PDB file of C-alpha atoms and ligand atoms in Angstrom:
ATOM      1  CA  MET A   1      24.163 -69.192  35.050  1.00 53.00           C
ATOM      2  CA  ASN A   2      22.514 -71.998  33.169  1.00 55.00           C
ATOM      3  CA  ILE A   3      18.858 -73.018  32.909  1.00 53.00           C
ATOM      4  CA  SER A   4      18.871 -75.159  36.070  1.00 57.00           C
ATOM      5  CA  ASP A   5      20.120 -72.168  38.105  1.00 61.00           C
ATOM      6  CA  TYR A   6      17.243 -70.096  36.803  1.00 62.00           C
ATOM      7  CA  LYS A   7      14.790 -72.799  37.816  1.00 67.00           C
ATOM      8  CA  ARG A   8      16.255 -72.825  41.316  1.00 76.00           C
ATOM      9  CA  VAL A   9      15.607 -69.099  41.680  1.00 82.00           C
ATOM     10  CA  ARG A  10      12.061 -69.590  40.499  1.00 89.00           C
ATOM     11  CA  SER A  11      11.249 -72.483  42.810  1.00 92.00           C
ATOM     12  CA  LYS A  12      12.864 -70.665  45.736  1.00 95.00           C
ATOM     13  CA  TYR A  13      10.267 -67.910  45.684  1.00 97.00           C
ATOM     14  CA  LYS A  14       7.258 -69.953  44.615  1.00 97.00           C
ATOM     15  CA  VAL A  15       4.613 -70.599  47.253  1.00 98.00           C
ATOM     16  CA  THR A  16       4.181 -74.357  47.214  1.00 97.00           C
ATOM     17  CA  PRO A  17       0.456 -75.081  46.933  1.00 98.00           C
ATOM     18  CA  GLY A  18      -0.976 -76.155  50.270  1.00 97.00           C
ATOM     19  CA  SER A  19       2.011 -74.930  52.290  1.00 97.00           C
ATOM     20  CA  THR A  20       1.865 -72.638  55.312  1.00 98.00           C
ATOM     21  CA  VAL A  21       3.295 -69.158  54.783  1.00 98.00           C
ATOM     22  CA  ASP A  22       4.874 -66.991  57.464  1.00 98.00           C
ATOM     23  CA  LEU A  23       5.513 -63.647  55.789  1.00 98.00           C
ATOM     24  CA  SER A  24       7.456 -62.336  58.766  1.00 97.00           C
ATOM     25  CA  ALA A  25       9.980 -65.149  58.303  1.00 97.00           C
ATOM     26  CA  LEU A  26      10.412 -64.602  54.560  1.00 97.00           C
ATOM     27  CA  PRO A  27      13.219 -62.323  53.398  1.00 96.00           C
ATOM     28  CA  THR A  28      12.510 -58.833  52.098  1.00 98.00           C
ATOM     29  CA  ALA A  29      16.079 -57.619  51.666  1.00 97.00           C
ATOM     30  CA  GLU A  30      18.062 -60.509  50.247  1.00 95.00           C
ATOM     31  CA  THR A  31      19.962 -60.213  46.985  1.00 96.00           C
ATOM     32  CA  GLY A  32      20.504 -63.891  46.153  1.00 93.00           C
ATOM     33  CA  GLU A  33      23.757 -64.630  44.398  1.00 91.00           C
ATOM     34  CA  PHE A  34      24.467 -60.941  43.750  1.00 94.00           C
ATOM     35  CA  LYS A  35      26.713 -58.827  45.921  1.00 93.00           C
ATOM     36  CA  LYS A  36      26.500 -55.736  43.769  1.00 94.00           C
ATOM     37  CA  LYS A  37      23.790 -53.928  41.859  1.00 94.00           C
ATOM     38  CA  LYS A  38      25.932 -53.915  38.731  1.00 96.00           C
ATOM     39  CA  GLN A  39      25.865 -57.718  38.457  1.00 93.00           C
ATOM     40  CA  ALA A  40      22.075 -57.962  38.790  1.00 90.00           C
ATOM     41  CA  VAL A  41      21.472 -55.131  36.341  1.00 91.00           C
ATOM     42  CA  LYS A  42      23.703 -56.892  33.832  1.00 93.00           C
ATOM     43  CA  ALA A  43      21.778 -60.141  34.329  1.00 90.00           C
ATOM     44  CA  LEU A  44      18.445 -58.351  33.991  1.00 89.00           C
ATOM     45  CA  LYS A  45      19.593 -56.729  30.762  1.00 90.00           C
ATOM     46  CA  LYS A  46      20.320 -60.178  29.375  1.00 90.00           C
ATOM     47  CA  PHE A  47      16.835 -61.357  30.343  1.00 87.00           C
ATOM     48  CA  ARG A  48      15.264 -58.305  28.834  1.00 91.00           C
ATOM     49  CA  LYS A  49      16.822 -59.116  25.487  1.00 93.00           C
ATOM     50  CA  GLU A  50      15.577 -62.694  25.718  1.00 95.00           C
ATOM     51  CA  LEU A  51      12.181 -61.506  26.943  1.00 96.00           C
ATOM     52  CA  ALA A  52      11.796 -59.148  23.976  1.00 97.00           C
ATOM     53  CA  GLU A  53      12.577 -61.979  21.564  1.00 97.00           C
ATOM     54  CA  LEU A  54      10.247 -64.422  23.344  1.00 97.00           C
ATOM     55  CA  GLN A  55       7.424 -61.898  23.502  1.00 97.00           C
ATOM     56  CA  SER A  56       7.736 -61.280  19.787  1.00 97.00           C
ATOM     57  CA  ARG A  57       7.339 -65.025  19.176  1.00 98.00           C
ATOM     58  CA  PHE A  58       4.538 -65.279  21.741  1.00 98.00           C
ATOM     59  CA  TYR A  59       2.610 -62.558  19.924  1.00 98.00           C
ATOM     60  CA  ALA A  60       3.050 -64.167  16.508  1.00 97.00           C
ATOM     61  CA  TRP A  61       2.321 -67.656  17.892  1.00 98.00           C
ATOM     62  CA  ASP A  62      -1.068 -66.384  19.101  1.00 97.00           C
ATOM     63  CA  LYS A  63      -1.872 -69.573  21.027  1.00 98.00           C
ATOM     64  CA  LYS A  64      -1.855 -68.443  24.663  1.00 98.00           C
ATOM     65  CA  ALA A  65      -2.176 -65.306  26.769  1.00 98.00           C
ATOM     66  CA  MET A  66      -0.060 -64.439  29.780  1.00 98.00           C
ATOM     67  CA  LEU A  67      -1.478 -62.721  32.854  1.00 98.00           C
ATOM     68  CA  ILE A  68       0.932 -61.170  35.344  1.00 98.00           C
ATOM     69  CA  VAL A  69      -0.568 -60.078  38.668  1.00 98.00           C
ATOM     70  CA  LEU A  70       1.372 -57.576  40.782  1.00 98.00           C
ATOM     71  CA  GLN A  71       0.389 -56.987  44.379  1.00 98.00           C
ATOM     72  CA  GLY A  72       2.188 -55.353  47.296  1.00 98.00           C
ATOM     73  CA  MET A  73       1.884 -52.730  49.981  1.00 98.00           C
ATOM     74  CA  ASP A  74       2.104 -49.065  48.931  1.00 97.00           C
ATOM     75  CA  THR A  75       5.630 -48.231  47.657  1.00 97.00           C
ATOM     76  CA  ALA A  76       6.446 -51.948  47.155  1.00 98.00           C
ATOM     77  CA  GLY A  77       7.291 -51.119  43.546  1.00 98.00           C
ATOM     78  CA  LYS A  78       4.467 -52.320  41.329  1.00 98.00           C
ATOM     79  CA  ASP A  79       5.000 -49.436  38.891  1.00 97.00           C
ATOM     80  CA  GLY A  80       8.795 -49.694  39.010  1.00 97.00           C
ATOM     81  CA  THR A  81       8.717 -53.419  38.295  1.00 97.00           C
ATOM     82  CA  ILE A  82       6.589 -52.883  35.195  1.00 97.00           C
ATOM     83  CA  LYS A  83       8.840 -50.067  34.008  1.00 96.00           C
ATOM     84  CA  HIS A  84      12.112 -51.923  34.474  1.00 95.00           C
ATOM     85  CA  VAL A  85      11.141 -55.469  33.540  1.00 94.00           C
ATOM     86  CA  MET A  86       9.053 -54.695  30.466  1.00 95.00           C
ATOM     87  CA  ARG A  87      11.466 -52.154  29.024  1.00 94.00           C
ATOM     88  CA  GLY A  88      12.377 -53.220  25.527  1.00 89.00           C
ATOM     89  CA  VAL A  89       9.259 -55.301  24.966  1.00 95.00           C
ATOM     90  CA  ASN A  90       7.052 -54.280  22.036  1.00 96.00           C
ATOM     91  CA  PRO A  91       4.254 -52.182  23.636  1.00 96.00           C
ATOM     92  CA  GLN A  92       1.814 -53.529  21.061  1.00 96.00           C
ATOM     93  CA  GLY A  93       1.927 -56.921  22.734  1.00 97.00           C
ATOM     94  CA  VAL A  94       1.385 -55.724  26.299  1.00 98.00           C
ATOM     95  CA  THR A  95      -1.562 -54.298  28.233  1.00 98.00           C
ATOM     96  CA  VAL A  96      -1.324 -52.800  31.714  1.00 98.00           C
ATOM     97  CA  THR A  97      -4.469 -52.438  33.814  1.00 98.00           C
ATOM     98  CA  SER A  98      -4.422 -50.580  37.128  1.00 98.00           C
ATOM     99  CA  PHE A  99      -7.320 -51.455  39.366  1.00 98.00           C
ATOM    100  CA  LYS A 100      -8.587 -48.607  41.512  1.00 98.00           C
ATOM    101  CA  VAL A 101     -11.528 -48.257  43.885  1.00 98.00           C
ATOM    102  CA  PRO A 102     -14.391 -49.858  41.934  1.00 98.00           C
ATOM    103  CA  SER A 103     -16.878 -47.562  40.177  1.00 98.00           C
ATOM    104  CA  ALA A 104     -20.601 -47.701  40.916  1.00 98.00           C
ATOM    105  CA  GLU A 105     -21.082 -49.811  37.812  1.00 98.00           C
ATOM    106  CA  GLU A 106     -18.329 -52.217  38.791  1.00 98.00           C
ATOM    107  CA  LEU A 107     -19.760 -52.528  42.289  1.00 98.00           C
ATOM    108  CA  ALA A 108     -23.135 -53.370  40.798  1.00 98.00           C
ATOM    109  CA  HIS A 109     -21.574 -56.540  39.328  1.00 98.00           C
ATOM    110  CA  ASP A 110     -19.762 -59.484  40.870  1.00 98.00           C
ATOM    111  CA  PHE A 111     -16.169 -58.663  41.874  1.00 98.00           C
ATOM    112  CA  LEU A 112     -14.635 -60.603  38.990  1.00 98.00           C
ATOM    113  CA  TRP A 113     -16.606 -58.819  36.292  1.00 98.00           C
ATOM    114  CA  ARG A 114     -14.154 -55.991  35.751  1.00 98.00           C
ATOM    115  CA  ILE A 115     -11.248 -58.398  36.074  1.00 98.00           C
ATOM    116  CA  HIS A 116     -12.458 -60.832  33.427  1.00 98.00           C
ATOM    117  CA  LYS A 117     -13.021 -57.990  30.981  1.00 98.00           C
ATOM    118  CA  ALA A 118      -9.398 -56.901  31.409  1.00 98.00           C
ATOM    119  CA  THR A 119      -7.776 -60.325  30.954  1.00 98.00           C
ATOM    120  CA  PRO A 120      -5.397 -60.427  27.991  1.00 98.00           C
ATOM    121  CA  ARG A 121      -6.397 -61.914  24.666  1.00 98.00           C
ATOM    122  CA  ARG A 122      -4.297 -64.596  23.012  1.00 98.00           C
ATOM    123  CA  GLY A 123      -0.848 -63.410  22.006  1.00 98.00           C
ATOM    124  CA  MET A 124      -0.827 -60.677  24.638  1.00 98.00           C
ATOM    125  CA  ILE A 125       0.896 -60.244  27.968  1.00 98.00           C
ATOM    126  CA  GLY A 126      -1.508 -58.523  30.368  1.00 98.00           C
ATOM    127  CA  ILE A 127      -0.191 -56.950  33.544  1.00 98.00           C
ATOM    128  CA  PHE A 128      -2.481 -56.249  36.474  1.00 98.00           C
ATOM    129  CA  ASN A 129      -1.281 -53.452  38.739  1.00 98.00           C
ATOM    130  CA  ARG A 130      -3.465 -54.534  41.683  1.00 98.00           C
ATOM    131  CA  SER A 131      -6.099 -57.091  40.836  1.00 98.00           C
ATOM    132  CA  HIS A 132      -9.017 -59.224  42.036  1.00 98.00           C
ATOM    133  CA  TYR A 133      -6.889 -59.859  45.142  1.00 99.00           C
ATOM    134  CA  GLU A 134      -7.843 -56.390  46.390  1.00 98.00           C
ATOM    135  CA  ASP A 135     -11.225 -57.981  47.031  1.00 98.00           C
ATOM    136  CA  VAL A 136      -9.687 -60.152  49.745  1.00 98.00           C
ATOM    137  CA  LEU A 137      -7.144 -57.522  50.892  1.00 98.00           C
ATOM    138  CA  VAL A 138      -8.343 -53.915  51.223  1.00 98.00           C
ATOM    139  CA  VAL A 139     -11.946 -55.136  51.219  1.00 98.00           C
ATOM    140  CA  ARG A 140     -11.249 -57.519  54.092  1.00 98.00           C
ATOM    141  CA  VAL A 141      -9.083 -55.118  56.099  1.00 98.00           C
ATOM    142  CA  HIS A 142     -11.684 -52.349  55.871  1.00 98.00           C
ATOM    143  CA  ASN A 143     -14.734 -54.601  56.292  1.00 98.00           C
ATOM    144  CA  LEU A 144     -16.147 -53.364  52.989  1.00 98.00           C
ATOM    145  CA  VAL A 145     -18.184 -56.562  52.761  1.00 98.00           C
ATOM    146  CA  PRO A 146     -19.065 -58.986  55.580  1.00 98.00           C
ATOM    147  CA  PRO A 147     -16.650 -61.870  56.379  1.00 98.00           C
ATOM    148  CA  ASP A 148     -18.990 -64.494  54.974  1.00 98.00           C
ATOM    149  CA  VAL A 149     -18.744 -62.706  51.616  1.00 98.00           C
ATOM    150  CA  TRP A 150     -14.963 -62.188  51.373  1.00 98.00           C
ATOM    151  CA  SER A 151     -14.165 -65.578  52.881  1.00 98.00           C
ATOM    152  CA  ARG A 152     -15.928 -67.319  49.986  1.00 98.00           C
ATOM    153  CA  ARG A 153     -13.846 -65.407  47.474  1.00 98.00           C
ATOM    154  CA  TYR A 154     -10.691 -67.527  47.772  1.00 98.00           C
ATOM    155  CA  ASP A 155     -12.487 -70.517  46.274  1.00 98.00           C
ATOM    156  CA  GLN A 156     -14.119 -68.270  43.707  1.00 98.00           C
ATOM    157  CA  ILE A 157     -10.739 -66.844  42.715  1.00 99.00           C
ATOM    158  CA  ASN A 158      -9.227 -70.337  42.407  1.00 98.00           C
ATOM    159  CA  ALA A 159     -12.121 -71.468  40.234  1.00 98.00           C
ATOM    160  CA  PHE A 160     -11.836 -68.345  38.071  1.00 99.00           C
ATOM    161  CA  GLU A 161      -8.094 -68.726  37.628  1.00 99.00           C
ATOM    162  CA  LYS A 162      -8.530 -72.406  36.790  1.00 98.00           C
ATOM    163  CA  HIS A 163     -11.089 -71.467  34.180  1.00 98.00           C
ATOM    164  CA  LEU A 164      -8.681 -68.944  32.652  1.00 98.00           C
ATOM    165  CA  THR A 165      -5.794 -71.421  32.630  1.00 98.00           C
ATOM    166  CA  GLU A 166      -7.915 -74.088  30.988  1.00 98.00           C
ATOM    167  CA  ASN A 167      -8.731 -71.533  28.338  1.00 98.00           C
ATOM    168  CA  GLY A 168      -5.154 -70.722  27.449  1.00 98.00           C
ATOM    169  CA  VAL A 169      -4.128 -68.052  29.967  1.00 98.00           C
ATOM    170  CA  ILE A 170      -0.796 -68.573  31.737  1.00 98.00           C
ATOM    171  CA  ILE A 171      -0.976 -66.903  35.161  1.00 98.00           C
ATOM    172  CA  LEU A 172       1.949 -65.615  37.240  1.00 98.00           C
ATOM    173  CA  LYS A 173       1.301 -63.772  40.507  1.00 98.00           C
ATOM    174  CA  PHE A 174       3.917 -61.712  42.328  1.00 98.00           C
ATOM    175  CA  PHE A 175       3.681 -60.409  45.852  1.00 98.00           C
ATOM    176  CA  LEU A 176       6.336 -57.707  46.197  1.00 98.00           C
ATOM    177  CA  HIS A 177       7.381 -58.237  49.789  1.00 98.00           C
ATOM    178  CA  ILE A 178       8.843 -55.173  51.546  1.00 98.00           C
ATOM    179  CA  SER A 179       9.525 -54.561  55.224  1.00 98.00           C
ATOM    180  CA  LYS A 180       7.653 -51.944  57.200  1.00 98.00           C
ATOM    181  CA  GLU A 181      10.955 -50.108  57.727  1.00 98.00           C
ATOM    182  CA  GLU A 182      11.637 -49.973  54.004  1.00 98.00           C
ATOM    183  CA  GLN A 183       8.156 -48.588  53.407  1.00 98.00           C
ATOM    184  CA  ALA A 184       8.886 -45.823  55.934  1.00 98.00           C
ATOM    185  CA  ARG A 185      12.084 -44.939  54.015  1.00 98.00           C
ATOM    186  CA  ARG A 186      10.272 -44.861  50.698  1.00 98.00           C
ATOM    187  CA  LEU A 187       7.379 -42.773  52.009  1.00 97.00           C
ATOM    188  CA  GLN A 188       9.900 -40.350  53.516  1.00 97.00           C
ATOM    189  CA  ALA A 189      11.702 -40.175  50.169  1.00 97.00           C
ATOM    190  CA  ARG A 190       8.424 -39.271  48.493  1.00 96.00           C
ATOM    191  CA  LEU A 191       7.985 -36.430  50.949  1.00 96.00           C
ATOM    192  CA  ASP A 192      11.541 -35.216  50.576  1.00 96.00           C
ATOM    193  CA  THR A 193      11.981 -35.450  46.805  1.00 95.00           C
ATOM    194  CA  PRO A 194      10.147 -32.769  44.806  1.00 95.00           C
ATOM    195  CA  ASP A 195       9.648 -35.055  41.783  1.00 95.00           C
ATOM    196  CA  LYS A 196       8.162 -37.788  43.956  1.00 94.00           C
ATOM    197  CA  ARG A 197       5.884 -35.656  46.111  1.00 96.00           C
ATOM    198  CA  TRP A 198       2.932 -36.108  43.771  1.00 95.00           C
ATOM    199  CA  LYS A 199       2.986 -39.770  44.700  1.00 93.00           C
ATOM    200  CA  PHE A 200       2.564 -39.045  48.401  1.00 95.00           C
ATOM    201  CA  ASN A 201      -0.910 -39.707  49.596  1.00 92.00           C
ATOM    202  CA  LYS A 202      -1.921 -39.071  53.200  1.00 94.00           C
ATOM    203  CA  GLY A 203      -4.267 -42.044  52.902  1.00 93.00           C
ATOM    204  CA  ASP A 204      -1.201 -44.289  52.540  1.00 94.00           C
ATOM    205  CA  LEU A 205      -0.376 -43.563  56.192  1.00 97.00           C
ATOM    206  CA  LYS A 206      -3.769 -44.903  57.262  1.00 96.00           C
ATOM    207  CA  GLU A 207      -3.073 -48.117  55.351  1.00 97.00           C
ATOM    208  CA  ARG A 208       0.401 -48.293  56.882  1.00 98.00           C
ATOM    209  CA  ALA A 209      -1.150 -48.193  60.343  1.00 98.00           C
ATOM    210  CA  LEU A 210      -3.051 -51.338  59.353  1.00 98.00           C
ATOM    211  CA  TRP A 211       0.153 -53.156  58.331  1.00 98.00           C
ATOM    212  CA  ASP A 212      -0.465 -56.244  60.482  1.00 98.00           C
ATOM    213  CA  ASP A 213      -4.016 -56.636  59.220  1.00 98.00           C
ATOM    214  CA  TYR A 214      -2.722 -56.438  55.661  1.00 98.00           C
ATOM    215  CA  MET A 215      -0.030 -59.033  56.368  1.00 98.00           C
ATOM    216  CA  ALA A 216      -2.706 -61.372  57.741  1.00 98.00           C
ATOM    217  CA  ALA A 217      -4.835 -60.796  54.638  1.00 98.00           C
ATOM    218  CA  TYR A 218      -1.855 -61.323  52.301  1.00 98.00           C
ATOM    219  CA  THR A 219      -0.915 -64.493  54.138  1.00 98.00           C
ATOM    220  CA  ASP A 220      -4.353 -65.970  53.536  1.00 98.00           C
ATOM    221  CA  ALA A 221      -4.388 -64.833  49.913  1.00 98.00           C
ATOM    222  CA  VAL A 222      -1.059 -66.424  49.009  1.00 98.00           C
ATOM    223  CA  GLN A 223      -1.715 -69.534  51.088  1.00 98.00           C
ATOM    224  CA  LYS A 224      -5.195 -70.231  49.798  1.00 98.00           C
ATOM    225  CA  CYS A 225      -4.633 -69.142  46.211  1.00 98.00           C
ATOM    226  CA  SER A 226      -1.224 -70.475  45.250  1.00 98.00           C
ATOM    227  CA  THR A 227      -2.006 -73.343  42.911  1.00 98.00           C
ATOM    228  CA  GLU A 228       0.031 -75.340  40.415  1.00 97.00           C
ATOM    229  CA  TYR A 229      -1.877 -73.644  37.610  1.00 98.00           C
ATOM    230  CA  ALA A 230      -1.603 -70.100  39.034  1.00 98.00           C
ATOM    231  CA  PRO A 231       1.255 -69.914  41.536  1.00 98.00           C
ATOM    232  CA  TRP A 232       2.111 -67.021  43.812  1.00 98.00           C
ATOM    233  CA  TYR A 233       5.717 -65.904  44.057  1.00 98.00           C
ATOM    234  CA  ILE A 234       6.864 -63.920  47.090  1.00 98.00           C
ATOM    235  CA  ILE A 235       9.603 -61.598  45.886  1.00 98.00           C
ATOM    236  CA  PRO A 236      12.069 -59.927  48.268  1.00 98.00           C
ATOM    237  CA  SER A 237      11.527 -56.307  47.243  1.00 98.00           C
ATOM    238  CA  ASP A 238      13.453 -54.035  49.606  1.00 98.00           C
ATOM    239  CA  VAL A 239      16.272 -53.996  47.064  1.00 98.00           C
ATOM    240  CA  LYS A 240      14.762 -52.777  43.826  1.00 97.00           C
ATOM    241  CA  TRP A 241      17.358 -54.187  41.436  1.00 97.00           C
ATOM    242  CA  TYR A 242      17.033 -57.662  42.915  1.00 97.00           C
ATOM    243  CA  ARG A 243      13.229 -57.485  42.755  1.00 97.00           C
ATOM    244  CA  ASN A 244      13.424 -56.521  39.067  1.00 97.00           C
ATOM    245  CA  TYR A 245      15.902 -59.256  38.349  1.00 96.00           C
ATOM    246  CA  VAL A 246      13.824 -62.011  39.999  1.00 96.00           C
ATOM    247  CA  VAL A 247      10.518 -60.966  38.431  1.00 97.00           C
ATOM    248  CA  GLY A 248      12.171 -60.581  35.019  1.00 96.00           C
ATOM    249  CA  GLN A 249      13.772 -63.965  35.349  1.00 94.00           C
ATOM    250  CA  ILE A 250      10.554 -65.772  36.292  1.00 96.00           C
ATOM    251  CA  ILE A 251       8.602 -64.229  33.420  1.00 97.00           C
ATOM    252  CA  THR A 252      11.363 -64.976  30.916  1.00 96.00           C
ATOM    253  CA  GLU A 253      11.805 -68.524  32.116  1.00 94.00           C
ATOM    254  CA  THR A 254       8.063 -69.209  31.956  1.00 96.00           C
ATOM    255  CA  LEU A 255       7.906 -67.942  28.380  1.00 97.00           C
ATOM    256  CA  HIS A 256      11.026 -69.887  27.501  1.00 96.00           C
ATOM    257  CA  GLU A 257       9.403 -73.125  28.675  1.00 96.00           C
ATOM    258  CA  LEU A 258       6.320 -72.439  26.589  1.00 97.00           C
ATOM    259  CA  ASN A 259       8.627 -72.304  23.590  1.00 97.00           C
ATOM    260  CA  PRO A 260       6.411 -70.122  21.375  1.00 98.00           C
ATOM    261  CA  GLN A 261       7.138 -70.445  17.670  1.00 97.00           C
ATOM    262  CA  TYR A 262       6.643 -68.162  14.717  1.00 97.00           C
ATOM    263  CA  PRO A 263       3.831 -69.594  12.574  1.00 96.00           C
ATOM    264  CA  GLU A 264       4.770 -71.562   9.470  1.00 95.00           C
ATOM    265  CA  PRO A 265       4.898 -69.235   6.470  1.00 92.00           C
ATOM    266  CA  GLU A 266       2.566 -69.778   3.544  1.00 92.00           C
ATOM    267  CA  GLU A 267       3.667 -72.390   1.046  1.00 93.00           C
ATOM    268  CA  GLY A 268       5.285 -71.440  -2.231  1.00 92.00           C
ATOM    269  CA  LEU A 269       6.908 -68.227  -1.028  1.00 95.00           C
ATOM    270  CA  ASP A 270      10.210 -69.160  -2.644  1.00 93.00           C
ATOM    271  CA  ASP A 271       8.722 -68.527  -6.067  1.00 91.00           C
ATOM    272  CA  VAL A 272       7.275 -65.136  -5.213  1.00 95.00           C
ATOM    273  CA  VAL A 273       8.715 -62.283  -7.211  1.00 95.00           C
ATOM    274  CA  ILE A 274       7.934 -58.771  -6.132  1.00 96.00           C
ATOM    275  CA  VAL A 275       7.671 -56.487  -9.127  1.00 92.00           C
TER     276      VAL A 275
HETATM  277  P1  LIG B   1      -1.858 -47.068  43.373  1.00 57.55           P
HETATM  278  O1  LIG B   1      -2.201 -48.453  42.890  1.00 57.55           O
HETATM  279  O2  LIG B   1      -0.733 -46.446  42.598  1.00 57.55           O
HETATM  280  O3  LIG B   1      -1.664 -46.989  44.846  1.00 57.55           O
HETATM  281  P2  LIG B   1      -4.122 -45.388  43.846  1.00 57.55           P
HETATM  282  O4  LIG B   1      -3.371 -44.504  44.787  1.00 57.55           O
HETATM  283  O5  LIG B   1      -5.134 -44.768  42.931  1.00 57.55           O
HETATM  284  O6  LIG B   1      -3.128 -46.210  42.942  1.00 57.55           O
HETATM  285  O7  LIG B   1      -4.773 -46.520  44.710  1.00 57.55           O
HETATM  286  C1  LIG B   1      -5.746 -47.365  44.236  1.00 57.55           C
HETATM  287  C2  LIG B   1      -6.614 -47.712  45.413  1.00 57.55           C
HETATM  288  O8  LIG B   1      -7.708 -48.486  44.974  1.00 57.55           O
HETATM  289  C3  LIG B   1      -5.895 -48.505  46.470  1.00 57.55           C
HETATM  290  O9  LIG B   1      -6.036 -47.905  47.717  1.00 57.55           O
HETATM  291  C4  LIG B   1      -6.604 -49.846  46.442  1.00 57.55           C
HETATM  292  O10 LIG B   1      -6.634 -50.484  47.684  1.00 57.55           O
HETATM  293  C5  LIG B   1      -7.975 -49.436  45.950  1.00 57.55           C
HETATM  294  N1  LIG B   1      -8.707 -50.568  45.388  1.00 57.55           N
HETATM  295  C6  LIG B   1      -8.342 -51.340  44.349  1.00 57.55           C
HETATM  296  N2  LIG B   1      -9.248 -52.332  44.148  1.00 57.55           N
HETATM  297  C7  LIG B   1     -10.195 -52.174  45.104  1.00 57.55           C
HETATM  298  C8  LIG B   1     -11.374 -52.901  45.429  1.00 57.55           C
HETATM  299  N3  LIG B   1     -11.756 -53.969  44.746  1.00 57.55           N
HETATM  300  N4  LIG B   1     -12.112 -52.452  46.463  1.00 57.55           N
HETATM  301  C9  LIG B   1     -11.723 -51.355  47.167  1.00 57.55           C
HETATM  302  N5  LIG B   1     -10.615 -50.643  46.916  1.00 57.55           N
HETATM  303  C10 LIG B   1      -9.855 -51.047  45.889  1.00 57.55           C
END
């Protein structure tokens, strides 16, 4: 594949700002140009090598930060994506923040307070495992705040993300799109596999029962908050290797376009003699 093929993959899954999204019509199980896992894993390996090199430059360049937002229903593969895509990248240049139920202190502040504090500094790639979008997802589905409060948050999120972008943060947002049937298979696998049982949470079944409400909330989130400066990508995620490949490709391609450079070395180094 050449660069233009990569771009096609990226634009295929990008939510065009202002467009209408029908999640039920978007694929969860497709595997693009790959028929076999082996081919996609090979392609991902290639990206990973490129990603490691680009991240090393990005860190040294120290001009921008990159924020990667991962959202999806339980079992969609937020953890797995991080593990597989970022493998091989220098851990010193990456932060991962998992957002849980807010603490009392966090709740005593505006909803973006804890988010802003966790945004990556220049040179770093910051990954959000869940994010400020929970404040228009779980919060909306469970009526944790009144509608007039959560409904104002889309504009607030857009303004916040614009502010970050204008201050040097590149934002990529991925919705890992799985089918309800695939979630059932993965939850069952957690129950059946001893090493995965610890991940099973009875509460996940309550959320699963609210699937349609979540899909409605996700639809609004990706529709209202996909912007040119901070686009949403909807990634078919029933097939894990394809999900990893697409996410890895989009991150690598975005970094590639930024073209980070190692800083110029000090002058006069040619004459330096180390004794
Ligand atoms: P995982 O992300 O692996 O599922 P947990 O099982 O600890 O981790 O789940 C974190 C929980 O925190 C999720 O149920 C999520 O909806 C919840 N959460 C995250 N952010 C918020 C928020 N702003 N308000 C309420 N609940 C939240």
